[in-house]
Structure formats: C-alpha cells, structure tokens
Amino acid sequence: MIVVCPNCTARYQYGEDRFQGVRTKRFRCPKCGHVFDVENPNPPAPPPPPPPEPAGGKPSETTARKDREAMIAMMGQEPGMPAGFRFSLAFLSGPNASTVRVLEQPSTVIGREEGDVIINDPETSRRHARLDIHPDGTVWLSDLGSTNGTALAGVPITGATQIEDRQEFSCGRSTFMLLIRAVDAGSME
C-alpha cells in the first residue's frame, strides 16, 4: 500500500503485513518528521461480544479460563503475562545502547536509581516510567511523574498509553523499542 504524509505529501511504500493484526499503526514521515496514524486496509475482525450474564447476575468462571490459568502456572510464567509471547526492550540510544532486555514481569519500572531497568542517564528520573503487560497481550506505557517526561514517537505522553511491537519511546536521552515475538510452546522455559 502507499502511505501519503498529510503534512508534506511525500509518498512511501508500506507493506500491509507490517500491521500485524492491529487497526492502525503510527508512522513518522522520514522526510518532514510528521507523526500520523495509518489505517489498516484489512482491519482485524472485532472481538465477539461477551457471553450473557446468568440469571443470578454474576458471571461464572469458565472451565477454559481455569485451564488457561493452570497452564500458565505450570509454565512458571508470572500471572498477567500472556502465554506464547516474549516481550523485550531494545535500547536504541543512551548509555545502554545496542542491548536488549527480556521483560519477565507484567510490570517493569524504568529509572535512573530505582526500578527493574536501571539506566545511567542523568536526564532520566529516579523512577521515570513503567511498562505494564496485560494478560490480553497489550502493553501500556506510563510516565511516573518524571522531570523530563516520557515521549512516544517524539510526543510527550500523559496517562497510560498503549504501545505496540517495534514502537519507540524515550526517557531522558535514552530511546527504547518494544519488541513482541511469538514463541513456540516447546521453546518456552
């Protein structure tokens, strides 16, 4: 498909397979730097509606959900982490550039002195930002009241903001990229 920048009208070839099942992708024009959303020409089907509540008012827990939770517990995975996926954080710039860290917990704090990912970056706050991985596979980025803010595609965020595979964000002078990979059940440890 052809993507046209609404700011400078530059045209770019963009493979439809890069949408990876999401409705929109954020795109930064290499020519002018304008950030805009590109609609998936073949959007995924909407999720099915939830089952109706039983007459008693409170939905009952299904056997399938119990089985899934039991499988996750047997695999030694943290509650909340979706099975079959590996989440990693690639350091693109800053003191830890060219390294990749696998995220093994559903919540990861990034900071200069405290947190799960420590960055020796003077522009990063002590507790700067947090990545939350939800059981449905979505990842949310939150700024923790940092001095210099957290930016997604160059735009400062406020509140929890969903990020996707290969999306870049920055904390201070450090830039990161979220990587989400499907893994075979046989290769998971």
Coordinates of N, CA, C and O in Angstrom, one line a residue:
M1 N 0.8 -1.2 0.0 CA 0.0 0.0 0.0 C 0.9 1.2 0.0 O 2.0 1.2 0.4
I2 N 0.3 2.4 -0.4 CA 1.1 3.6 -0.5 C 0.6 4.5 0.7 O -0.6 4.7 0.9
V3 N 1.5 5.0 1.5 CA 1.2 5.9 2.6 C 1.6 7.3 2.2 O 2.7 7.5 1.7
V4 N 0.7 8.3 2.4 CA 1.0 9.7 2.0 C 1.0 10.5 3.3 O 0.0 10.5 4.0
C5 N 2.1 11.2 3.5 CA 2.2 12.1 4.6 C 1.2 13.3 4.5 O 1.3 14.0 3.5
P6 N 0.3 13.5 5.5 CA -0.6 14.6 5.3 C 0.0 16.0 5.5 O -0.6 17.0 5.1
N7 N 1.3 16.0 5.9 CA 2.0 17.3 6.1 C 2.7 17.7 4.9 O 2.5 18.9 4.4
C8 N 3.5 16.8 4.3 CA 4.4 17.2 3.2 C 4.0 16.5 1.9 O 4.6 16.7 0.9
T9 N 3.0 15.6 1.9 CA 2.5 14.8 0.8 C 3.6 13.9 0.2 O 3.4 13.4 -0.9
A10 N 4.6 13.5 1.0 CA 5.6 12.5 0.5 C 4.9 11.2 0.5 O 4.0 10.9 1.3
R11 N 5.3 10.3 -0.5 CA 4.6 9.0 -0.6 C 5.6 7.9 -0.3 O 6.8 8.0 -0.7
Y12 N 5.2 6.9 0.4 CA 6.0 5.8 0.8 C 5.3 4.4 0.6 O 4.1 4.3 0.8
Q13 N 6.1 3.4 0.2 CA 5.5 2.1 0.1 C 5.5 1.5 1.5 O 6.5 1.5 2.2
Y14 N 4.4 0.9 2.0 CA 4.3 0.3 3.3 C 3.6 -1.0 3.2 O 2.5 -1.1 2.7
G15 N 4.3 -2.1 3.6 CA 3.7 -3.4 3.5 C 2.6 -3.7 4.4 O 2.7 -3.4 5.6
E16 N 1.4 -4.2 3.9 CA 0.3 -4.4 4.8 C 0.5 -5.4 5.9 O -0.1 -5.4 6.9
D17 N 1.5 -6.3 5.7 CA 1.8 -7.3 6.7 C 2.4 -6.7 7.9 O 2.5 -7.3 9.0
R18 N 2.9 -5.4 7.8 CA 3.5 -4.7 9.0 C 2.5 -4.3 10.0 O 2.8 -3.9 11.1
F19 N 1.2 -4.4 9.7 CA 0.1 -4.1 10.7 C 0.0 -5.1 11.8 O -0.4 -4.8 12.9
Q20 N 0.4 -6.4 11.5 CA 0.4 -7.5 12.4 C -0.9 -7.6 13.2 O -0.9 -7.7 14.4
G21 N -2.0 -7.4 12.5 CA -3.3 -7.6 13.2 C -3.9 -6.4 14.0 O -4.9 -6.6 14.7
V22 N -3.3 -5.3 13.9 CA -3.8 -4.1 14.6 C -4.5 -3.2 13.6 O -4.3 -3.2 12.4
R23 N -5.4 -2.3 14.1 CA -6.2 -1.5 13.3 C -5.5 -0.3 12.7 O -5.7 0.1 11.6
T24 N -4.5 0.3 13.5 CA -3.8 1.4 13.0 C -2.3 1.3 13.4 O -2.0 0.6 14.4
K25 N -1.4 1.9 12.7 CA 0.0 2.0 13.0 C 0.4 3.4 13.0 O -0.1 4.2 12.2
R26 N 1.2 3.8 14.0 CA 1.8 5.2 14.0 C 2.9 5.2 13.0 O 3.8 4.3 13.0
F27 N 3.0 6.3 12.2 CA 4.0 6.4 11.2 C 4.7 7.8 11.3 O 4.0 8.8 11.5
R28 N 6.0 7.8 11.2 CA 6.8 9.1 11.2 C 7.3 9.3 9.8 O 8.1 8.4 9.3
C29 N 7.0 10.4 9.2 CA 7.5 10.7 7.9 C 9.0 10.9 7.9 O 9.5 11.8 8.6
P30 N 9.8 10.1 7.2 CA 11.2 10.3 7.2 C 11.7 11.6 6.6 O 12.7 12.2 6.9
K31 N 10.8 12.2 5.7 CA 11.2 13.5 5.1 C 11.0 14.7 6.0 O 11.9 15.5 6.2
C32 N 9.8 14.8 6.6 CA 9.5 16.0 7.4 C 9.4 15.7 8.9 O 9.3 16.7 9.7
G33 N 9.3 14.4 9.3 CA 9.2 14.1 10.7 C 7.8 14.1 11.3 O 7.6 13.9 12.5
H34 N 6.8 14.4 10.5 CA 5.4 14.5 11.0 C 5.0 13.1 11.4 O 5.3 12.1 10.7
V35 N 4.3 13.0 12.5 CA 3.8 11.7 13.1 C 2.3 11.6 12.8 O 1.6 12.6 13.2
F36 N 1.8 10.5 12.2 CA 0.4 10.4 11.9 C 0.1 8.9 12.0 O 0.9 8.0 11.9
D37 N -1.2 8.6 12.1 CA -1.7 7.2 12.1 C -2.1 6.8 10.7 O -2.7 7.5 9.9
V38 N -1.8 5.5 10.4 CA -2.2 4.9 9.1 C -3.2 3.8 9.4 O -2.9 2.9 10.3
E39 N -4.3 3.8 8.7 CA -5.4 2.8 8.9 C -5.0 1.5 8.2 O -4.5 1.5 7.1
N40 N -5.3 0.4 8.8 CA -5.1 -0.9 8.2 C -6.1 -1.1 7.2 O -7.3 -1.0 7.4
P41 N -5.7 -1.4 5.9 CA -6.7 -1.6 4.9 C -7.6 -2.9 5.1 O -8.7 -3.0 4.6
N42 N -7.0 -3.8 5.8 CA -7.7 -5.1 6.1 C -7.8 -5.2 7.7 O -7.1 -6.0 8.2
P43 N -8.6 -4.4 8.3 CA -8.6 -4.4 9.8 C -9.1 -5.8 10.3 O -9.9 -6.5 9.7
P44 N -8.6 -6.1 11.5 CA -9.0 -7.4 12.1 C -10.5 -7.4 12.5 O -11.0 -6.3 12.7
A45 N -11.1 -8.5 12.6 CA -12.5 -8.6 13.0 C -12.6 -8.2 14.4 O -11.7 -8.5 15.2
P46 N -13.7 -7.5 14.8 CA -13.9 -7.1 16.2 C -14.1 -8.3 17.0 O -14.5 -9.4 16.6
P47 N -13.7 -8.2 18.3 CA -13.8 -9.4 19.2 C -15.3 -9.7 19.4 O -16.2 -8.9 19.3
P48 N -15.6 -11.0 19.6 CA -17.0 -11.4 19.8 C -17.6 -10.8 21.1 O -16.8 -10.5 22.0
P49 N -18.9 -10.5 21.1 CA -19.4 -9.9 22.3 C -19.3 -10.9 23.5 O -19.3 -12.1 23.3
P50 N -19.3 -10.4 24.7 CA -19.1 -11.2 25.9 C -20.4 -12.1 26.1 O -21.5 -11.6 25.7
P51 N -20.3 -13.3 26.7 CA -21.5 -14.1 26.9 C -22.5 -13.4 27.8 O -22.0 -12.6 28.7
P52 N -23.7 -13.7 27.7 CA -24.7 -13.0 28.6 C -24.5 -13.5 30.0 O -24.1 -14.6 30.3
E53 N -24.9 -12.6 31.0 CA -24.7 -13.0 32.4 C -25.8 -14.0 32.7 O -26.9 -13.9 32.2
P54 N -25.5 -14.9 33.7 CA -26.5 -15.9 34.1 C -27.6 -15.2 34.9 O -27.4 -14.0 35.3
A55 N -28.7 -15.8 35.1 CA -29.8 -15.2 35.8 C -29.5 -14.7 37.2 O -30.1 -13.7 37.7
G56 N -28.5 -15.3 37.9 CA -28.1 -14.9 39.2 C -27.4 -13.5 39.2 O -27.3 -12.9 40.3
G57 N -27.0 -13.0 38.1 CA -26.4 -11.6 38.0 C -24.9 -11.6 37.8 O -24.4 -10.8 37.1
K58 N -24.2 -12.5 38.5 CA -22.7 -12.5 38.4 C -22.3 -13.6 37.5 O -22.7 -14.8 37.6
P59 N -21.4 -13.3 36.5 CA -21.0 -14.4 35.6 C -20.1 -15.4 36.3 O -19.4 -15.1 37.2
S60 N -20.2 -16.6 35.9 CA -19.4 -17.7 36.5 C -18.1 -17.8 35.7 O -18.0 -17.5 34.5
E61 N -17.1 -18.3 36.4 CA -15.8 -18.5 35.8 C -15.9 -19.8 34.9 O -16.3 -20.8 35.4
T62 N -15.4 -19.7 33.7 CA -15.5 -20.8 32.8 C -14.4 -21.8 33.1 O -13.3 -21.5 33.6
T63 N -14.6 -23.1 32.6 CA -13.6 -24.1 32.8 C -12.4 -23.7 31.9 O -11.2 -24.0 32.3
A64 N -12.6 -23.1 30.7 CA -11.5 -22.8 29.8 C -10.5 -21.8 30.5 O -9.3 -21.9 30.4
R65 N -11.1 -20.8 31.2 CA -10.3 -19.8 31.9 C -9.4 -20.5 33.0 O -8.3 -20.2 33.2
K66 N -10.1 -21.4 33.8 CA -9.3 -22.1 34.9 C -8.2 -22.9 34.2 O -7.1 -23.0 34.8
D67 N -8.5 -23.6 33.1 CA -7.5 -24.4 32.5 C -6.3 -23.6 32.0 O -5.1 -23.9 32.1
R68 N -6.6 -22.4 31.4 CA -5.6 -21.5 30.9 C -4.7 -21.0 32.1 O -3.5 -21.0 32.0
E69 N -5.3 -20.6 33.2 CA -4.5 -20.2 34.3 C -3.7 -21.3 34.9 O -2.5 -21.1 35.3
A70 N -4.2 -22.5 34.9 CA -3.4 -23.6 35.4 C -2.2 -23.9 34.4 O -1.1 -24.2 34.9
M71 N -2.4 -23.7 33.1 CA -1.3 -23.9 32.2 C -0.2 -22.9 32.4 O 1.0 -23.2 32.4
I72 N -0.6 -21.6 32.6 CA 0.3 -20.5 32.8 C 1.1 -20.8 34.1 O 2.4 -20.7 34.1
A73 N 0.5 -21.3 35.2 CA 1.2 -21.6 36.4 C 2.1 -22.7 36.2 O 3.2 -22.7 36.8
M74 N 1.8 -23.7 35.4 CA 2.7 -24.9 35.2 C 3.9 -24.4 34.4 O 5.0 -25.0 34.6
M75 N 3.8 -23.4 33.5 CA 4.9 -23.0 32.7 C 5.8 -22.1 33.5 O 6.8 -21.6 33.0
G76 N 5.4 -21.7 34.7 CA 6.3 -20.9 35.6 C 6.2 -19.4 35.1 O 7.1 -18.6 35.5
Q77 N 5.2 -19.0 34.4 CA 5.1 -17.7 33.9 C 4.3 -16.8 35.0 O 3.5 -17.3 35.7
E78 N 4.7 -15.6 35.1 CA 4.1 -14.7 36.0 C 2.6 -14.5 35.7 O 2.3 -14.5 34.5
P79 N 1.7 -14.4 36.7 CA 0.3 -14.1 36.3 C 0.2 -12.7 35.6 O 0.9 -11.8 35.9
G80 N -0.6 -12.7 34.5 CA -0.7 -11.5 33.8 C 0.1 -11.5 32.5 O -0.2 -10.8 31.6
M81 N 1.2 -12.3 32.4 CA 2.0 -12.4 31.2 C 1.3 -13.3 30.2 O 1.0 -14.5 30.6
P82 N 1.0 -12.9 29.0 CA 0.3 -13.8 28.1 C 1.2 -14.9 27.6 O 2.4 -14.7 27.3
A83 N 0.7 -16.1 27.5 CA 1.4 -17.3 27.1 C 1.7 -17.2 25.6 O 0.9 -16.6 24.8
G84 N 2.9 -17.7 25.2 CA 3.2 -17.8 23.8 C 3.9 -16.5 23.2 O 4.1 -16.5 22.0
F85 N 4.2 -15.6 24.1 CA 4.9 -14.4 23.6 C 6.1 -14.0 24.5 O 6.1 -14.3 25.6
R86 N 7.1 -13.4 23.8 CA 8.2 -12.9 24.5 C 8.3 -11.4 24.3 O 8.2 -10.9 23.2
F87 N 8.4 -10.6 25.4 CA 8.4 -9.2 25.4 C 9.8 -8.7 25.7 O 10.4 -9.2 26.7
S88 N 10.4 -7.9 24.9 CA 11.8 -7.4 25.1 C 11.8 -5.9 24.9 O 11.0 -5.3 24.3
L89 N 12.9 -5.3 25.5 CA 13.1 -3.9 25.4 C 14.5 -3.7 24.8 O 15.5 -4.1 25.4
A90 N 14.5 -3.1 23.6 CA 15.8 -2.8 22.9 C 16.2 -1.4 23.2 O 15.4 -0.5 23.1
F91 N 17.4 -1.2 23.7 CA 18.0 0.1 24.0 C 18.6 0.7 22.7 O 19.6 0.2 22.2
L92 N 18.0 1.7 22.1 CA 18.4 2.2 20.8 C 19.5 3.3 21.0 O 20.4 3.5 20.2
S93 N 19.3 4.2 22.1 CA 20.3 5.2 22.3 C 20.4 5.4 23.8 O 19.6 4.9 24.6
G94 N 21.5 6.1 24.2 CA 21.7 6.3 25.6 C 22.9 5.4 26.1 O 23.5 4.7 25.3
P95 N 23.1 5.4 27.4 CA 24.2 4.6 28.0 C 24.2 3.1 27.7 O 25.2 2.5 27.6
N96 N 23.0 2.5 27.6 CA 22.9 1.1 27.3 C 22.6 0.7 25.9 O 22.0 -0.3 25.6
A97 N 22.9 1.6 24.9 CA 22.6 1.4 23.5 C 23.1 0.1 23.0 O 24.1 -0.4 23.5
S98 N 22.4 -0.5 22.1 CA 22.7 -1.8 21.4 C 22.5 -3.0 22.3 O 23.1 -4.0 22.1
T99 N 21.8 -2.9 23.4 CA 21.5 -4.0 24.2 C 20.0 -4.3 24.2 O 19.2 -3.4 23.9
V100 N 19.6 -5.5 24.5 CA 18.2 -5.9 24.6 C 18.0 -6.6 25.9 O 18.8 -7.4 26.4
R101 N 16.8 -6.3 26.5 CA 16.5 -6.9 27.8 C 15.1 -7.6 27.7 O 14.2 -6.9 27.3
V102 N 15.0 -8.9 28.1 CA 13.8 -9.6 28.1 C 13.0 -9.1 29.3 O 13.5 -9.1 30.4
L103 N 11.7 -8.8 29.1 CA 10.8 -8.4 30.2 C 10.1 -9.6 30.7 O 9.4 -10.3 30.0
E104 N 10.4 -10.0 32.0 CA 9.9 -11.2 32.5 C 8.7 -11.0 33.5 O 8.2 -12.0 34.1
Q105 N 8.4 -9.8 33.8 CA 7.3 -9.5 34.8 C 6.2 -8.7 34.1 O 6.5 -7.9 33.1
P106 N 5.0 -8.7 34.5 CA 3.9 -7.9 33.9 C 4.1 -6.4 34.1 O 3.5 -5.6 33.3
S107 N 4.9 -6.0 35.1 CA 5.1 -4.6 35.3 C 6.6 -4.3 35.4 O 7.3 -5.0 36.2
T108 N 7.1 -3.4 34.6 CA 8.6 -3.1 34.6 C 8.8 -1.6 34.8 O 8.2 -0.8 34.0
V109 N 9.5 -1.2 35.8 CA 9.8 0.2 36.1 C 11.2 0.6 35.5 O 12.1 -0.2 35.7
I110 N 11.2 1.7 34.8 CA 12.5 2.2 34.2 C 12.9 3.4 35.0 O 12.1 4.3 35.2
G111 N 14.1 3.5 35.4 CA 14.6 4.6 36.2 C 16.1 4.7 36.3 O 16.8 3.8 35.9
R112 N 16.6 5.8 36.8 CA 18.0 6.1 37.0 C 18.5 5.4 38.2 O 19.7 4.9 38.2
E113 N 17.7 5.3 39.3 CA 18.2 4.7 40.5 C 17.4 3.6 41.0 O 17.8 2.7 41.7
E114 N 16.1 3.6 40.7 CA 15.1 2.6 41.2 C 14.4 2.0 40.1 O 14.2 2.6 39.1
G115 N 14.0 0.7 40.2 CA 13.2 0.0 39.2 C 13.8 -1.3 38.7 O 14.8 -1.8 39.3
D116 N 13.2 -1.8 37.7 CA 13.7 -3.1 37.1 C 14.7 -2.9 36.0 O 15.5 -3.8 35.8
V117 N 14.6 -1.8 35.3 CA 15.6 -1.4 34.3 C 16.3 -0.1 34.8 O 15.6 0.9 34.8
I118 N 17.5 -0.2 35.2 CA 18.3 0.9 35.6 C 19.1 1.5 34.5 O 19.9 0.8 33.8
I119 N 19.0 2.8 34.3 CA 19.7 3.5 33.2 C 20.6 4.5 33.8 O 20.1 5.4 34.6
N120 N 21.9 4.5 33.5 CA 22.8 5.5 33.9 C 22.7 6.8 33.0 O 23.7 7.1 32.3
D121 N 21.5 7.4 33.0 CA 21.3 8.6 32.2 C 20.9 9.7 33.1 O 19.8 9.7 33.7
P122 N 21.7 10.8 33.1 CA 21.3 11.9 34.0 C 20.0 12.6 33.7 O 19.4 13.3 34.5
E123 N 19.5 12.5 32.5 CA 18.2 13.1 32.1 C 17.0 12.2 32.5 O 15.9 12.6 32.3
T124 N 17.3 11.0 33.0 CA 16.2 10.1 33.4 C 16.0 10.3 34.9 O 16.9 10.4 35.7
S125 N 14.7 10.3 35.3 CA 14.4 10.5 36.7 C 14.6 9.2 37.5 O 14.8 8.1 36.9
R126 N 14.7 9.3 38.8 CA 14.9 8.2 39.7 C 14.0 7.0 39.3 O 14.4 5.9 39.2
R127 N 12.7 7.3 39.3 CA 11.6 6.3 38.8 C 10.9 7.1 37.7 O 10.1 7.9 37.9
H128 N 11.3 6.7 36.5 CA 10.9 7.5 35.3 C 9.6 7.1 34.7 O 8.6 7.8 34.5
A129 N 9.5 5.8 34.3 CA 8.3 5.3 33.5 C 8.1 3.8 33.9 O 8.9 3.2 34.5
R130 N 6.9 3.3 33.5 CA 6.5 1.9 33.8 C 5.9 1.3 32.5 O 5.0 2.0 31.9
L131 N 6.3 0.1 32.2 CA 5.6 -0.7 31.2 C 4.8 -1.7 31.8 O 5.2 -2.5 32.7
D132 N 3.5 -1.8 31.5 CA 2.6 -2.8 32.0 C 2.1 -3.7 30.9 O 1.6 -3.3 29.9
I133 N 2.4 -5.1 31.0 CA 1.9 -6.0 30.1 C 0.7 -6.7 30.6 O 0.7 -7.3 31.7
H134 N -0.4 -6.6 29.9 CA -1.7 -7.1 30.3 C -1.9 -8.5 29.8 O -1.3 -8.9 28.8
P135 N -2.7 -9.3 30.4 CA -3.0 -10.7 30.0 C -3.4 -10.9 28.6 O -3.2 -11.9 27.9
D136 N -4.1 -9.8 28.0 CA -4.6 -9.9 26.6 C -3.4 -9.6 25.6 O -3.7 -9.6 24.4
G137 N -2.2 -9.3 26.1 CA -1.1 -9.1 25.2 C -0.8 -7.6 24.9 O 0.1 -7.3 24.2
T138 N -1.7 -6.7 25.4 CA -1.4 -5.3 25.1 C -0.4 -4.8 26.1 O -0.2 -5.3 27.2
V139 N 0.4 -3.8 25.7 CA 1.4 -3.2 26.5 C 1.1 -1.7 26.7 O 0.8 -1.0 25.7
W140 N 1.2 -1.2 27.9 CA 0.9 0.2 28.2 C 2.1 0.8 28.9 O 2.7 0.3 29.7
L141 N 2.3 2.1 28.4 CA 3.5 2.9 28.9 C 2.9 4.0 29.7 O 2.0 4.7 29.3
S142 N 3.5 4.2 30.9 CA 3.0 5.3 31.8 C 4.2 6.1 32.3 O 5.3 5.5 32.6
D143 N 4.1 7.4 32.3 CA 5.2 8.3 32.9 C 4.9 8.3 34.4 O 3.7 8.4 34.8
L144 N 5.9 8.2 35.2 CA 5.8 8.2 36.7 C 6.0 9.6 37.3 O 6.7 9.7 38.3
G145 N 5.6 10.6 36.6 CA 5.9 12.0 37.1 C 7.3 12.4 37.0 O 7.8 13.2 37.8
S146 N 8.0 12.0 35.9 CA 9.4 12.3 35.7 C 9.6 13.8 35.4 O 8.6 14.5 34.9
T147 N 10.8 14.3 35.6 CA 11.1 15.7 35.4 C 11.1 16.0 33.9 O 10.5 17.0 33.5
N148 N 11.7 15.1 33.1 CA 11.8 15.4 31.6 C 10.8 14.7 30.8 O 10.8 14.9 29.6
G149 N 9.9 14.0 31.4 CA 8.8 13.4 30.7 C 9.2 12.1 29.9 O 10.3 11.8 29.7
T150 N 8.1 11.4 29.4 CA 8.3 10.2 28.6 C 7.6 10.5 27.3 O 6.5 11.0 27.3
A151 N 8.3 10.2 26.2 CA 7.8 10.6 24.8 C 7.6 9.3 24.0 O 8.4 8.4 24.0
L152 N 6.5 9.2 23.3 CA 6.2 8.2 22.4 C 6.2 8.8 21.0 O 5.4 9.7 20.7
A153 N 7.1 8.3 20.1 CA 7.2 8.8 18.8 C 7.4 10.4 18.8 O 6.9 11.1 18.0
G154 N 8.2 10.8 19.8 CA 8.5 12.2 19.9 C 7.4 13.1 20.6 O 7.6 14.3 20.8
V155 N 6.3 12.5 21.0 CA 5.2 13.2 21.6 C 5.1 12.9 23.1 O 5.0 11.7 23.4
P156 N 5.2 13.8 24.0 CA 5.1 13.5 25.4 C 3.7 12.9 25.7 O 2.7 13.2 25.2
I157 N 3.8 11.8 26.6 CA 2.6 11.1 27.0 C 2.0 11.6 28.3 O 2.8 12.1 29.1
T158 N 0.7 11.5 28.5 CA 0.1 11.8 29.8 C -0.8 10.6 30.0 O -1.6 10.2 29.2
G159 N -0.7 10.0 31.2 CA -1.5 8.8 31.5 C -1.0 7.6 30.8 O 0.1 7.7 30.1
A160 N -1.7 6.5 31.0 CA -1.2 5.2 30.4 C -1.5 5.3 28.9 O -2.6 5.6 28.5
T161 N -0.6 4.9 28.0 CA -0.7 5.0 26.6 C -0.3 3.6 26.0 O 0.8 3.1 26.4
Q162 N -1.1 3.0 25.2 CA -0.8 1.7 24.6 C 0.3 1.8 23.6 O 0.3 2.8 22.8
I163 N 1.3 0.9 23.7 CA 2.3 0.9 22.6 C 2.3 -0.5 22.0 O 1.8 -1.5 22.6
E164 N 2.8 -0.6 20.8 CA 2.8 -1.8 20.0 C 4.2 -2.3 19.7 O 5.2 -1.6 19.9
D165 N 4.3 -3.4 19.1 CA 5.5 -4.0 18.6 C 6.3 -3.0 17.8 O 5.7 -2.4 16.9
R166 N 7.6 -2.9 18.0 CA 8.5 -2.0 17.3 C 8.2 -0.5 17.4 O 8.7 0.2 16.6
Q167 N 7.5 -0.2 18.4 CA 7.2 1.2 18.6 C 8.3 1.8 19.6 O 8.7 1.1 20.5
E168 N 8.8 3.0 19.3 CA 9.9 3.6 20.0 C 9.3 4.6 21.0 O 8.3 5.3 20.8
F169 N 10.0 4.7 22.2 CA 9.7 5.7 23.2 C 11.0 6.1 23.8 O 12.0 5.5 23.7
S170 N 11.0 7.3 24.5 CA 12.2 7.8 25.1 C 11.9 8.3 26.5 O 10.9 8.8 26.9
C171 N 13.0 8.1 27.4 CA 13.0 8.5 28.7 C 14.3 9.3 28.9 O 15.4 8.6 28.8
G172 N 14.3 10.6 29.1 CA 15.5 11.3 29.1 C 16.2 11.3 27.8 O 15.6 11.5 26.7
R173 N 17.5 11.0 27.7 CA 18.3 10.9 26.5 C 18.2 9.4 25.9 O 18.8 9.2 24.9
S174 N 17.6 8.5 26.6 CA 17.6 7.1 26.2 C 16.3 6.8 25.4 O 15.2 7.2 25.8
T175 N 16.5 6.1 24.3 CA 15.4 5.7 23.4 C 15.3 4.2 23.4 O 16.4 3.5 23.4
F176 N 14.1 3.7 23.5 CA 13.9 2.3 23.6 C 12.9 1.9 22.4 O 12.2 2.7 21.9
M177 N 12.9 0.6 22.2 CA 11.9 0.0 21.2 C 11.3 -1.3 21.9 O 12.1 -2.1 22.4
L178 N 10.0 -1.4 21.9 CA 9.3 -2.5 22.4 C 9.4 -3.6 21.3 O 9.0 -3.3 20.2
L179 N 9.7 -4.8 21.7 CA 9.7 -5.9 20.8 C 8.8 -7.0 21.3 O 9.0 -7.5 22.5
I180 N 7.9 -7.5 20.5 CA 7.0 -8.6 20.9 C 7.2 -9.7 19.9 O 7.0 -9.5 18.7
R181 N 7.5 -10.9 20.4 CA 7.7 -12.0 19.5 C 6.9 -13.2 20.0 O 6.8 -13.5 21.2
A182 N 6.3 -13.9 19.0 CA 5.6 -15.2 19.3 C 6.7 -16.2 19.5 O 7.6 -16.3 18.7
V183 N 6.5 -17.1 20.5 CA 7.5 -18.2 20.7 C 6.7 -19.5 20.7 O 5.5 -19.6 21.1
D184 N 7.4 -20.6 20.3 CA 6.8 -21.9 20.3 C 6.6 -22.3 21.7 O 7.5 -22.1 22.6
A185 N 5.6 -23.1 22.0 CA 5.4 -23.6 23.4 C 6.5 -24.5 23.8 O 6.9 -24.6 24.9
G186 N 7.1 -25.2 22.8 CA 8.2 -26.2 23.1 C 9.5 -25.4 23.5 O 10.4 -26.0 24.2
S187 N 9.7 -24.2 23.0 CA 10.9 -23.4 23.3 C 10.8 -22.6 24.5 O 11.8 -22.0 24.9
M188 N 9.6 -22.5 25.1 CA 9.5 -21.6 26.3 C 10.0 -22.4 27.5 O 9.9 -23.6 27.7
E189 N 10.8 -21.6 28.4 CA 11.4 -22.3 29.5 C 10.5 -22.0 30.8 O 10.0 -21.0 31.0

